[in-house]
PDB file of C-alpha atoms in Angstrom:
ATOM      1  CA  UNK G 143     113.806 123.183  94.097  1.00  0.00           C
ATOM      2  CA  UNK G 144     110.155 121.380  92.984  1.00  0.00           C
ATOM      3  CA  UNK G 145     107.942 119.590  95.376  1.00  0.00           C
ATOM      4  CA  UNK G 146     107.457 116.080  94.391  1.00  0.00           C
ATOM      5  CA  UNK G 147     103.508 114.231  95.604  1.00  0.00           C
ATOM      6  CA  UNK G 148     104.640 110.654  94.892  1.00  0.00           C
ATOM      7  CA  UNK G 149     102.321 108.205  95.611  1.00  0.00           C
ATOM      8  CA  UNK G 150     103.901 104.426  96.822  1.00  0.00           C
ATOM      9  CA  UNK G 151     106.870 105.905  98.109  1.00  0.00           C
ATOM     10  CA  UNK G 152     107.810 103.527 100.723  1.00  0.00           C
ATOM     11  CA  UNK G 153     109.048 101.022  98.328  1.00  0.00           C
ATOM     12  CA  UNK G 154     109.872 100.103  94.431  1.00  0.00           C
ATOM     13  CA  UNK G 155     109.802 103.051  91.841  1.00  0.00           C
ATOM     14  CA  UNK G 156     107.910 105.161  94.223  1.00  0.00           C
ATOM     15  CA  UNK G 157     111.153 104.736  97.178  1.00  0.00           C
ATOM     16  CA  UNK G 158     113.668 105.273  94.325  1.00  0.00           C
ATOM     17  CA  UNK G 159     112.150 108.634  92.956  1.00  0.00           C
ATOM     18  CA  UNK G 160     112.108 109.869  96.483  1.00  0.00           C
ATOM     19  CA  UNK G 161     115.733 108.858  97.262  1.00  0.00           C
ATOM     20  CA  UNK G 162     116.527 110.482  93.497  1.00  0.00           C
ATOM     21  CA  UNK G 163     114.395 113.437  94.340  1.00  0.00           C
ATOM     22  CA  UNK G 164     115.969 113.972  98.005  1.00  0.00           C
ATOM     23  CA  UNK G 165     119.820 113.533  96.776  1.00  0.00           C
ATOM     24  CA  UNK G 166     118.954 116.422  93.844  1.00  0.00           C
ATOM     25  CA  UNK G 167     117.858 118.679  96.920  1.00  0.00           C
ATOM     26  CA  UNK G 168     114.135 118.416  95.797  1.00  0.00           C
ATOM     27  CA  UNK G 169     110.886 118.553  98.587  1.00  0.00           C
ATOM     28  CA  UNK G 170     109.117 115.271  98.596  1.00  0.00           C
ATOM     29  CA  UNK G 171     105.716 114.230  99.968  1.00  0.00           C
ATOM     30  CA  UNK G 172     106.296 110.755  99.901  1.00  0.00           C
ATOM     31  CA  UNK G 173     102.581 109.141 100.416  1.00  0.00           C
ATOM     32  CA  UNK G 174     101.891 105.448 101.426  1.00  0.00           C
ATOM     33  CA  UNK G 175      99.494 103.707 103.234  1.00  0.00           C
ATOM     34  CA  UNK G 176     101.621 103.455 106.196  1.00  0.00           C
ATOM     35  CA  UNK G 177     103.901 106.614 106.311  1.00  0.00           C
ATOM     36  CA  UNK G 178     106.055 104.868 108.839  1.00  0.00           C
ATOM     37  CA  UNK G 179     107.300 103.052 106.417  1.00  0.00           C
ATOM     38  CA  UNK G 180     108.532 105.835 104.527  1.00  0.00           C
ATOM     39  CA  UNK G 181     110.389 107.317 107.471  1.00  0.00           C
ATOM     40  CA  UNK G 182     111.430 104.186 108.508  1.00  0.00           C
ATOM     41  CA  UNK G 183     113.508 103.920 105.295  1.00  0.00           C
ATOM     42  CA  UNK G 184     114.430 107.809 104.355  1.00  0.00           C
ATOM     43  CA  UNK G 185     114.729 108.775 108.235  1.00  0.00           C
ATOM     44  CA  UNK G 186     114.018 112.704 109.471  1.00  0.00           C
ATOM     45  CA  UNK G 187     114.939 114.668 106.126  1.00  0.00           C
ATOM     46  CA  UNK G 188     113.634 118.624 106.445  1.00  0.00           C
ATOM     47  CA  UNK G 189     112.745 118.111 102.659  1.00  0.00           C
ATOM     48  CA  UNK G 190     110.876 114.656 103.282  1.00  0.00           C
ATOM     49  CA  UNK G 191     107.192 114.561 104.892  1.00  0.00           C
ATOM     50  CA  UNK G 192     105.557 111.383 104.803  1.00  0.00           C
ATOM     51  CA  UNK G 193     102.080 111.303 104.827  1.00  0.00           C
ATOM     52  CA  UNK G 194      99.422 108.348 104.917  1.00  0.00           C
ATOM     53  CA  UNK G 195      97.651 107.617 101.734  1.00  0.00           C
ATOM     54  CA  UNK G 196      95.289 105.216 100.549  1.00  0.00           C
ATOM     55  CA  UNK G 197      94.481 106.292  97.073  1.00  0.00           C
ATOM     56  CA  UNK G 198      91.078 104.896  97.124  1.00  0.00           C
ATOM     57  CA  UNK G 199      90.254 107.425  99.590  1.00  0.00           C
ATOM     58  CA  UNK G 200      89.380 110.518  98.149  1.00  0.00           C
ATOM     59  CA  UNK G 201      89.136 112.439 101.328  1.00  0.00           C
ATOM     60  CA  UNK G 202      92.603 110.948 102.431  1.00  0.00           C
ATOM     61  CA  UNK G 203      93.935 112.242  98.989  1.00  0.00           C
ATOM     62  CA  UNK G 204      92.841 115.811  99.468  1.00  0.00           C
ATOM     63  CA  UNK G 205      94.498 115.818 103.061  1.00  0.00           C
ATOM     64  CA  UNK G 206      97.534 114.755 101.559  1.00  0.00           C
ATOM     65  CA  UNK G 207      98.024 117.100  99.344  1.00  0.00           C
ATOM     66  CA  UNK G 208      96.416 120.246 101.756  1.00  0.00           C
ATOM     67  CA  UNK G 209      99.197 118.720 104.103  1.00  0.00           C
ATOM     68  CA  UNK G 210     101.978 119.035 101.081  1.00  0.00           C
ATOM     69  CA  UNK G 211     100.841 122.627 100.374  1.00  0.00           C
ATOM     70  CA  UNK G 212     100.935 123.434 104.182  1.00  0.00           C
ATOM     71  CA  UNK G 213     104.499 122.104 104.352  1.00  0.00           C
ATOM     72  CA  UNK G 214     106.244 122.989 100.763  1.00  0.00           C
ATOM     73  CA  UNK G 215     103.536 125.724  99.296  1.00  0.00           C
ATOM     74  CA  UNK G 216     103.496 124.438  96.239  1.00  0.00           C
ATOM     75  CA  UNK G 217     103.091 120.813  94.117  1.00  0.00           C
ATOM     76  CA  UNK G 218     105.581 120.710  91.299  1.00  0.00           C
ATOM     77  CA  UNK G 219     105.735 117.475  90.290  1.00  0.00           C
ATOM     78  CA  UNK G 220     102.559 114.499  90.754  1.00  0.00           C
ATOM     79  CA  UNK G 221     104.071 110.845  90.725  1.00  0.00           C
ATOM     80  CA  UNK G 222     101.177 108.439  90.306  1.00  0.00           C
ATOM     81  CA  UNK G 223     102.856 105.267  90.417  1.00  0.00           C
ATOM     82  CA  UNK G 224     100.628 103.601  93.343  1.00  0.00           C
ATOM     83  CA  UNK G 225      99.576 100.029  91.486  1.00  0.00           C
ATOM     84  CA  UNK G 226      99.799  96.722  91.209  1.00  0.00           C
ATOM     85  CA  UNK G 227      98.988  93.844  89.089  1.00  0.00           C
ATOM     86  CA  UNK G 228      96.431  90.939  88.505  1.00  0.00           C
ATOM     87  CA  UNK G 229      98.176  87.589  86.522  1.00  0.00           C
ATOM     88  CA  UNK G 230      95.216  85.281  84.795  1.00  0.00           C
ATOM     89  CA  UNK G 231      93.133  84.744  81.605  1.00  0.00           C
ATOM     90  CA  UNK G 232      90.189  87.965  81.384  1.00  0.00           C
ATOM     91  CA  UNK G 233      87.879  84.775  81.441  1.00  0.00           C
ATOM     92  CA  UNK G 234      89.327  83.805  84.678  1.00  0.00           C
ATOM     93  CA  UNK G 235      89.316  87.461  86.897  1.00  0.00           C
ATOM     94  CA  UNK G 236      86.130  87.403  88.882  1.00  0.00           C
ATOM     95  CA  UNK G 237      83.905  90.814  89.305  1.00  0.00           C
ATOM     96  CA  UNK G 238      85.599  91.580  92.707  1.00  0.00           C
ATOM     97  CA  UNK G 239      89.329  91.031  91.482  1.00  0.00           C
ATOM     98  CA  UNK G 240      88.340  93.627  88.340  1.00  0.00           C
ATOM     99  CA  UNK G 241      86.826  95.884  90.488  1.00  0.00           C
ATOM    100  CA  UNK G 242      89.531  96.419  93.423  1.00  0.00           C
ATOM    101  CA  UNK G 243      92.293  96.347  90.678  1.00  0.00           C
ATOM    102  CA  UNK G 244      90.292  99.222  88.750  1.00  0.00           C
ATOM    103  CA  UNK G 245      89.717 100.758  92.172  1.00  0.00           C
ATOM    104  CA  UNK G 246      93.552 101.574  92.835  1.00  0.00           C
ATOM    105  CA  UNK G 247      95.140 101.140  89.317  1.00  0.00           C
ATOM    106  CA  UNK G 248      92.127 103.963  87.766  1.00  0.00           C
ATOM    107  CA  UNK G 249      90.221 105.710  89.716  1.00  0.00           C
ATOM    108  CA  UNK G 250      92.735 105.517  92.802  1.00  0.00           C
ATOM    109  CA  UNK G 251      94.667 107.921  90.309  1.00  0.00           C
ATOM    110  CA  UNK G 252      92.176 109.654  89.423  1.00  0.00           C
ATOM    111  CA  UNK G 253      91.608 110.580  92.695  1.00  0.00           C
ATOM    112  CA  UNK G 254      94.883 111.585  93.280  1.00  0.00           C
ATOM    113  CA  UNK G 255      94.791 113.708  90.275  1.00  0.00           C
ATOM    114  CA  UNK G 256      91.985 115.673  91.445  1.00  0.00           C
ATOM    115  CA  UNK G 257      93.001 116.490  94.605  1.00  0.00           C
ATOM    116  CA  UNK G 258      96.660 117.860  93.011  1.00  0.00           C
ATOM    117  CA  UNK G 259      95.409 119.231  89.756  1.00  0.00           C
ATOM    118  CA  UNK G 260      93.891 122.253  91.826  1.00  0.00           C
ATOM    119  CA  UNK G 261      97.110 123.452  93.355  1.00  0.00           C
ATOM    120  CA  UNK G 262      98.689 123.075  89.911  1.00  0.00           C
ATOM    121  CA  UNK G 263      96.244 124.880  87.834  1.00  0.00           C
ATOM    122  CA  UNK G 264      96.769 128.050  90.598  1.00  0.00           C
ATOM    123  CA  UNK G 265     100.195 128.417  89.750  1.00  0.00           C
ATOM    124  CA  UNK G 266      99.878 127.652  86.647  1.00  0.00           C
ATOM    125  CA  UNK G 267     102.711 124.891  86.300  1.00  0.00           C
ATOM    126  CA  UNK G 268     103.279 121.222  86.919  1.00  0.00           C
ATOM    127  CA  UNK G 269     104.326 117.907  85.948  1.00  0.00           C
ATOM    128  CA  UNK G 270     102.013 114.827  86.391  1.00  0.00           C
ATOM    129  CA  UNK G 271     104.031 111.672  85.533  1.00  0.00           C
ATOM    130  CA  UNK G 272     101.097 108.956  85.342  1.00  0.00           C
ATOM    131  CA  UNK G 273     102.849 105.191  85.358  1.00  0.00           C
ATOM    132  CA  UNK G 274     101.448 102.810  83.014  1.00  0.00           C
ATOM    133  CA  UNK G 275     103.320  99.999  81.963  1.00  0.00           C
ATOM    134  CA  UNK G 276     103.895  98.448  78.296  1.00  0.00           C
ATOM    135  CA  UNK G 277     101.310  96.359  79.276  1.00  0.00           C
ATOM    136  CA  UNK G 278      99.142  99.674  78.405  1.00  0.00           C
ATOM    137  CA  UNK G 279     100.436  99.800  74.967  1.00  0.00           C
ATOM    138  CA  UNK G 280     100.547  95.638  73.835  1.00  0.00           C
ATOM    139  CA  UNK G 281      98.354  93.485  75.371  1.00  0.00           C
ATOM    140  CA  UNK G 282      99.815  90.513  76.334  1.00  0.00           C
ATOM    141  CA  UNK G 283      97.973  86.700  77.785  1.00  0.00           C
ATOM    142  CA  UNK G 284      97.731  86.707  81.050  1.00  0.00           C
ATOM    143  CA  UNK G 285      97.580  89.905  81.500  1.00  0.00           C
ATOM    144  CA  UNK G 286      94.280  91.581  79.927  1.00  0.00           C
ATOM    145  CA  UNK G 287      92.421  92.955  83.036  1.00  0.00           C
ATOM    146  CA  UNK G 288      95.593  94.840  84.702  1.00  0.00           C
ATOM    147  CA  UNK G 289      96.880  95.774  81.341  1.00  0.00           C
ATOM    148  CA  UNK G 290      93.286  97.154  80.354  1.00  0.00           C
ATOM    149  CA  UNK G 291      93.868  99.366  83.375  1.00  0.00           C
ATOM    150  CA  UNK G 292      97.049 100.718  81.927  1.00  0.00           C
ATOM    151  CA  UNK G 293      95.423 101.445  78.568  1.00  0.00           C
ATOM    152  CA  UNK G 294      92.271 103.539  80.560  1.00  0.00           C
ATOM    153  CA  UNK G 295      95.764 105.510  82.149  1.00  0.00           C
ATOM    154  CA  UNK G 296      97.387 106.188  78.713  1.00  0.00           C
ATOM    155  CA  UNK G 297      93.538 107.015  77.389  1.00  0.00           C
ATOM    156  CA  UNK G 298      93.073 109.198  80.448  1.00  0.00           C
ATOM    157  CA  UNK G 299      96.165 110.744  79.911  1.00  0.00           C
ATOM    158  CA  UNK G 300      96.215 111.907  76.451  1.00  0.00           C
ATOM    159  CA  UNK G 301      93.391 113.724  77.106  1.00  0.00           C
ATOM    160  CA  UNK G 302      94.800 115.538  80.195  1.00  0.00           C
ATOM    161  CA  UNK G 303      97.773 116.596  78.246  1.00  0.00           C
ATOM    162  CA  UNK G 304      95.337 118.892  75.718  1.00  0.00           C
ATOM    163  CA  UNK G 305      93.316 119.420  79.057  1.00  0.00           C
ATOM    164  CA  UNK G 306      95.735 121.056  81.051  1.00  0.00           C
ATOM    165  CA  UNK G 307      98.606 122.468  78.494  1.00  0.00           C
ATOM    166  CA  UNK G 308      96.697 125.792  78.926  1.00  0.00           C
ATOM    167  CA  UNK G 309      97.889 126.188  82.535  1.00  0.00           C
ATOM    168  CA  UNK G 310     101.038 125.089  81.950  1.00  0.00           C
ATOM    169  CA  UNK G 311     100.730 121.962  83.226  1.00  0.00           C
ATOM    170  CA  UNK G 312     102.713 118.730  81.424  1.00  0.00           C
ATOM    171  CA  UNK G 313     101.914 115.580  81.139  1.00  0.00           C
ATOM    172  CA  UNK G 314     103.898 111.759  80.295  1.00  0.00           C
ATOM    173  CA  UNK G 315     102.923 109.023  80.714  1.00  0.00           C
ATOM    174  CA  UNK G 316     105.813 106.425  82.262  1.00  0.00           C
ATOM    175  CA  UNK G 317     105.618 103.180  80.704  1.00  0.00           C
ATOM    176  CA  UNK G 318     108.139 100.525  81.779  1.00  0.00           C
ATOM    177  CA  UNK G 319     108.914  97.457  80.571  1.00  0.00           C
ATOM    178  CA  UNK G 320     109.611  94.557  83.061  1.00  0.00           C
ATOM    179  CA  UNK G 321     112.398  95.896  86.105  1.00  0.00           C
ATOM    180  CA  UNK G 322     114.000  94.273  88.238  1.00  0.00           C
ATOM    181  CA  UNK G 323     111.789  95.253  91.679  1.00  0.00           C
ATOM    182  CA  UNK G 324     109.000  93.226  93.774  1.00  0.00           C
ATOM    183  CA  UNK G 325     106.402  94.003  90.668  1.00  0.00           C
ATOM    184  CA  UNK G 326     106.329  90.076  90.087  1.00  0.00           C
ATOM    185  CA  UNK G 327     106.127  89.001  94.181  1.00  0.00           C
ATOM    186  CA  UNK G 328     103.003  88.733  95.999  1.00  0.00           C
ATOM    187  CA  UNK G 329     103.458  92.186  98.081  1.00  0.00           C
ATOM    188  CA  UNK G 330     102.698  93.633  94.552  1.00  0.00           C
ATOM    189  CA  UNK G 331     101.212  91.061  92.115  1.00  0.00           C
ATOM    190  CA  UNK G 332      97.618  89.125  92.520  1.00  0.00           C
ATOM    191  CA  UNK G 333      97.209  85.669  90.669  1.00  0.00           C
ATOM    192  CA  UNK G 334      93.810  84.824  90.137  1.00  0.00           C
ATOM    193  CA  UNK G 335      92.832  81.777  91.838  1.00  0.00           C
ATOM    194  CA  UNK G 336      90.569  80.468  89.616  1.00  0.00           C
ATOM    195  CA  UNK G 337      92.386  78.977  87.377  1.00  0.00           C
ATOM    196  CA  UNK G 338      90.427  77.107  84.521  1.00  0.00           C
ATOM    197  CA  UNK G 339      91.923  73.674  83.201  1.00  0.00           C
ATOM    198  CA  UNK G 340      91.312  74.677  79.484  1.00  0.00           C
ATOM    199  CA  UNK G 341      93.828  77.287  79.272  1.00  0.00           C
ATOM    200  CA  UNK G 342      96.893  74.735  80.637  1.00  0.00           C
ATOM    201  CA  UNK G 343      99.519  75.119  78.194  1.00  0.00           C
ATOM    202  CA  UNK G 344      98.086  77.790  76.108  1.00  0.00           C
ATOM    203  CA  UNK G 345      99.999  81.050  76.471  1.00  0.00           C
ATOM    204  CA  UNK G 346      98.034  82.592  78.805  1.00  0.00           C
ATOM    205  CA  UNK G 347      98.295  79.352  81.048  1.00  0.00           C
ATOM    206  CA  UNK G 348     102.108  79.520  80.660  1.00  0.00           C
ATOM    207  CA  UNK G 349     102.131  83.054  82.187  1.00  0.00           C
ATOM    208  CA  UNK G 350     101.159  82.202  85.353  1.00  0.00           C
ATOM    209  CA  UNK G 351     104.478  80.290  85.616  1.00  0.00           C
ATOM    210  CA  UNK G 352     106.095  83.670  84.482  1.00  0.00           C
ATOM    211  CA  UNK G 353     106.010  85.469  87.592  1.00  0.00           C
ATOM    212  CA  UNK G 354     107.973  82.736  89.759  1.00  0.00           C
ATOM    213  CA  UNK G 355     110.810  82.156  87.383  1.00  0.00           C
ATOM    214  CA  UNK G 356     110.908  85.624  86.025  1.00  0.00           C
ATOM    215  CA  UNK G 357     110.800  87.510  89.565  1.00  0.00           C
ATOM    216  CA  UNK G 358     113.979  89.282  90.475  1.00  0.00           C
ATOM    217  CA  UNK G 359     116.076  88.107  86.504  1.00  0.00           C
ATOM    218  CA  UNK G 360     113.995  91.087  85.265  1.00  0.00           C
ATOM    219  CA  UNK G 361     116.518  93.359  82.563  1.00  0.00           C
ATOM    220  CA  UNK G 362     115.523  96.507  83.564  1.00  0.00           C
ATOM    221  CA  UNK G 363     117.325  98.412  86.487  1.00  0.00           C
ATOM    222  CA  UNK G 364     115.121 100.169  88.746  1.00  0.00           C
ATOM    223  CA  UNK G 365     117.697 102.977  89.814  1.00  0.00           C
ATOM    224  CA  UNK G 366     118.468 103.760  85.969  1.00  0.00           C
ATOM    225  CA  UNK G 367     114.903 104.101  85.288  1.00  0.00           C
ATOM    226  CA  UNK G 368     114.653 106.747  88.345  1.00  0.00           C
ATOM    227  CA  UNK G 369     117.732 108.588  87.595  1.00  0.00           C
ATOM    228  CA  UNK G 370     115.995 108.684  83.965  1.00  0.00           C
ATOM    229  CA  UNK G 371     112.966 109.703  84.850  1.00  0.00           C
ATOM    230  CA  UNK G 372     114.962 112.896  86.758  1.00  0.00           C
ATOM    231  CA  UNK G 373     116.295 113.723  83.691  1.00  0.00           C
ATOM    232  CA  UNK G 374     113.235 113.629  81.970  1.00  0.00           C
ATOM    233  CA  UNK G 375     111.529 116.103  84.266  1.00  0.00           C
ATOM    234  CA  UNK G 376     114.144 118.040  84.199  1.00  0.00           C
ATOM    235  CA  UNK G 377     114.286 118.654  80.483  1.00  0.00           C
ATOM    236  CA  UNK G 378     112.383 121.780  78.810  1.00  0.00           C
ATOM    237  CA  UNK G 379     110.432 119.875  76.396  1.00  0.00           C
ATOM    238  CA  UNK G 380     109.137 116.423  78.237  1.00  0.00           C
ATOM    239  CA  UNK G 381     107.285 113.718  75.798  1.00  0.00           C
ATOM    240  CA  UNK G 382     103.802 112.845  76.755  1.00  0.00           C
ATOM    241  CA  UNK G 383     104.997 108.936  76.256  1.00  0.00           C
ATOM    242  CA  UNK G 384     108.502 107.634  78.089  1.00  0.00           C
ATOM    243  CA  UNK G 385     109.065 104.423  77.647  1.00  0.00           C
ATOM    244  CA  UNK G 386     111.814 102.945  79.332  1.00  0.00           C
ATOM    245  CA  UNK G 387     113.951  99.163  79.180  1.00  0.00           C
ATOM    246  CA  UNK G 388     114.840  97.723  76.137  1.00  0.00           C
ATOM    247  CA  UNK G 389     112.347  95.310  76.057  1.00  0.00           C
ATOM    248  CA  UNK G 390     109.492  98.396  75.776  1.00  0.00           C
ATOM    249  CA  UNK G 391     111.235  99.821  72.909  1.00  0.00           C
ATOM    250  CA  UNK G 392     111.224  96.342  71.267  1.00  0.00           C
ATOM    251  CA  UNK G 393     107.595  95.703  71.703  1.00  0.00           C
ATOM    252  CA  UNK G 394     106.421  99.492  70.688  1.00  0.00           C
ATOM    253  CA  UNK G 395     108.434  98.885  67.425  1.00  0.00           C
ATOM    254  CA  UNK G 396     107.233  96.071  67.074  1.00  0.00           C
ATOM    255  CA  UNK G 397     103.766  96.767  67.547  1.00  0.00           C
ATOM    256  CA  UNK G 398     103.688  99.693  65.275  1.00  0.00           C
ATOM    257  CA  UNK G 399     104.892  97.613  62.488  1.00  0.00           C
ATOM    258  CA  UNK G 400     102.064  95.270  63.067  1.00  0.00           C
ATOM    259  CA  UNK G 401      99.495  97.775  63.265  1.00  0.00           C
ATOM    260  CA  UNK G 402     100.881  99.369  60.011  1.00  0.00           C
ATOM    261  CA  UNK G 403     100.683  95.649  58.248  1.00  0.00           C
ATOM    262  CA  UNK G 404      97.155  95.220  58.757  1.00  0.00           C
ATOM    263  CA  UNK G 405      96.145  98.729  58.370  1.00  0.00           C
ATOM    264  CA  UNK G 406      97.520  98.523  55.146  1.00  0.00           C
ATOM    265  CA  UNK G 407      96.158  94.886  54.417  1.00  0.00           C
ATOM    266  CA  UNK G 408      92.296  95.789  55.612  1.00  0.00           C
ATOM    267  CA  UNK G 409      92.393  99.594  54.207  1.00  0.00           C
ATOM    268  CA  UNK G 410      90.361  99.446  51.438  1.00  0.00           C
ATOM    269  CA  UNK G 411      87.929  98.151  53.490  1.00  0.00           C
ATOM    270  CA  UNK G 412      87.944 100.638  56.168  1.00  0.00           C
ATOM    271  CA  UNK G 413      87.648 103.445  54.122  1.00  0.00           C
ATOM    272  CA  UNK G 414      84.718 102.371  51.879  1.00  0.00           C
ATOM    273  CA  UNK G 415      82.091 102.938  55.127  1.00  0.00           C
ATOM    274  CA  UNK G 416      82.427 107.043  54.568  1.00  0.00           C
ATOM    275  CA  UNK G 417      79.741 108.726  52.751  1.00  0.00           C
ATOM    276  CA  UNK G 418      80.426 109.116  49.059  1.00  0.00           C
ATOM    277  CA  UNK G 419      82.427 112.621  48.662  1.00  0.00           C
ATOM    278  CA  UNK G 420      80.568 115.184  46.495  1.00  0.00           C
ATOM    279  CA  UNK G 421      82.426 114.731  43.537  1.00  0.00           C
ATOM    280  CA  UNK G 422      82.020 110.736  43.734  1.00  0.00           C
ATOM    281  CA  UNK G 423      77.980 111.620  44.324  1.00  0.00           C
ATOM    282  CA  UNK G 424      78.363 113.795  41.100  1.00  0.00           C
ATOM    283  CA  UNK G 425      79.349 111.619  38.739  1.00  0.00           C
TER     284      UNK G 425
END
């Protein structure tokens, strides 16, 4: 049996993992701002306990998981999928909108982290699955500030990954592509009001329309993607990048080729800033 710590369990990805976790005959400590609505939903399970969680609370994060250990004795498994997004041009986010997005979306995880990463490192095992999005791999209009926050998680993540593989302790990072959950209604998904004329019918204008006609037609399926993340924590070699829904594997593809193309068009230039080698200084 692991012990799942997933953060946003009451609803979307985070409700579906727990559900997945709980049918397998896993221990969950489904976290959410209001736990209530975690019970509310799963009911009285002796594998379940729901505890309250605002991941921009530090000290509520470290009760959390003390309350986990208390329960379960161990941490097997750290879900960091608490988020949510900000639609608009970069130019148009004000200071406060970056800020609380980067308060919940980063550092909300890293706070998480910190307060699980303990446990983990004490018995020497564990699995944290951080969520990003392909938004932290291609950057699309519309969409710079929250998908800068999912490149600082893929960023933060790499590094963890060399960090902690000498404990024993994996990590992937889950990137989906666009599901079909409540990502793109306003329960999860902030539009930045001020909207500036000049960018009407350029395509970061035209993605503010996106959400409304998009919401809900989305081509992934949410329960795939959490019966597919079970198998990939259940496998004996997990990647340090899942990407799932077809439209991710499209747009990695395709951005690899594009990065290739230009490397290959601009390399001469990148490689004449290096020092001349000895032999070149030699001659």
């Amino acid at each position: 049996m692991k012990v799942w710590f997933i953060t946003g369990a009451s609803r979307g990805f985070g409700a579906l993992m727990t559900k997945e976790a709980l049918a397998s005959g896993d221990a969950v400590i489904a976290t959410a701002r209001n736990p209530k609505t975690v019970t509310d939903r799963f009911g009285e399970h002796p594998n379940l306990l729901a505890v309250a969680l605002d991941v921009t609370n530090e000290a509520q994060a470290k009760e959390a998981a003390a309350a986990g250990i208390a329960r379960f004795g161990r941490i097997d498994v750290l879900a960091n999928n608490a988020g949510y997004g900000l639609l608009g041009a970069v130019e148009e986010a004000t200071a406060e909108e970056v800020e609380k997005l980067y308060a919940t979306n980063v550092f909300g995880l890293l706070k998480v982290t910190r307060a699980v990463l303990p446990y983990m490192r004490r018995q020497r095992s564990g699995h944290v699955l951080n969520f990003s999005s392909i938004g932290g791999y291609f950057g699309y209009p519309g969409w710079g500030v929250y998908g800068s926050t999912k490149f600082a998680v893929e960023g933060l993540s790499e590094s963890m990954a060399a960090e902690l593989e000498p404990f024993g302790i994996k990590v992937t990072i889950i990137e989906p592509g666009f599901f079909r959950t409540d990502f793109l209604a306003d329960t999860s998904l902030a539009i930045s009001p001020a909207s500036i004329a000049d960018y009407e019918g350029t395509p970061a204008g035209t993605m503010r329309n996106f959400a409304a006609e998009a919401n809900h037609a989305q081509p992934g399926n949410p329960a795939r993607l959490a019966t597919g993340i079970m198998t990939m924590v259940n496998s004996a070699n997990p990647p340090l990048r899942m990407p799932f829904g077809s439209d991710t594997v499209a747009m990695i593809e395709q951005q690899h080729a594009s990065v290739e193309k230009e490397l290959a068009a601009w390399r001469e230039l990148a490689l004449s800033t290096d020092f001349p080698s000895d032999a070149t200084a030699l001659a």
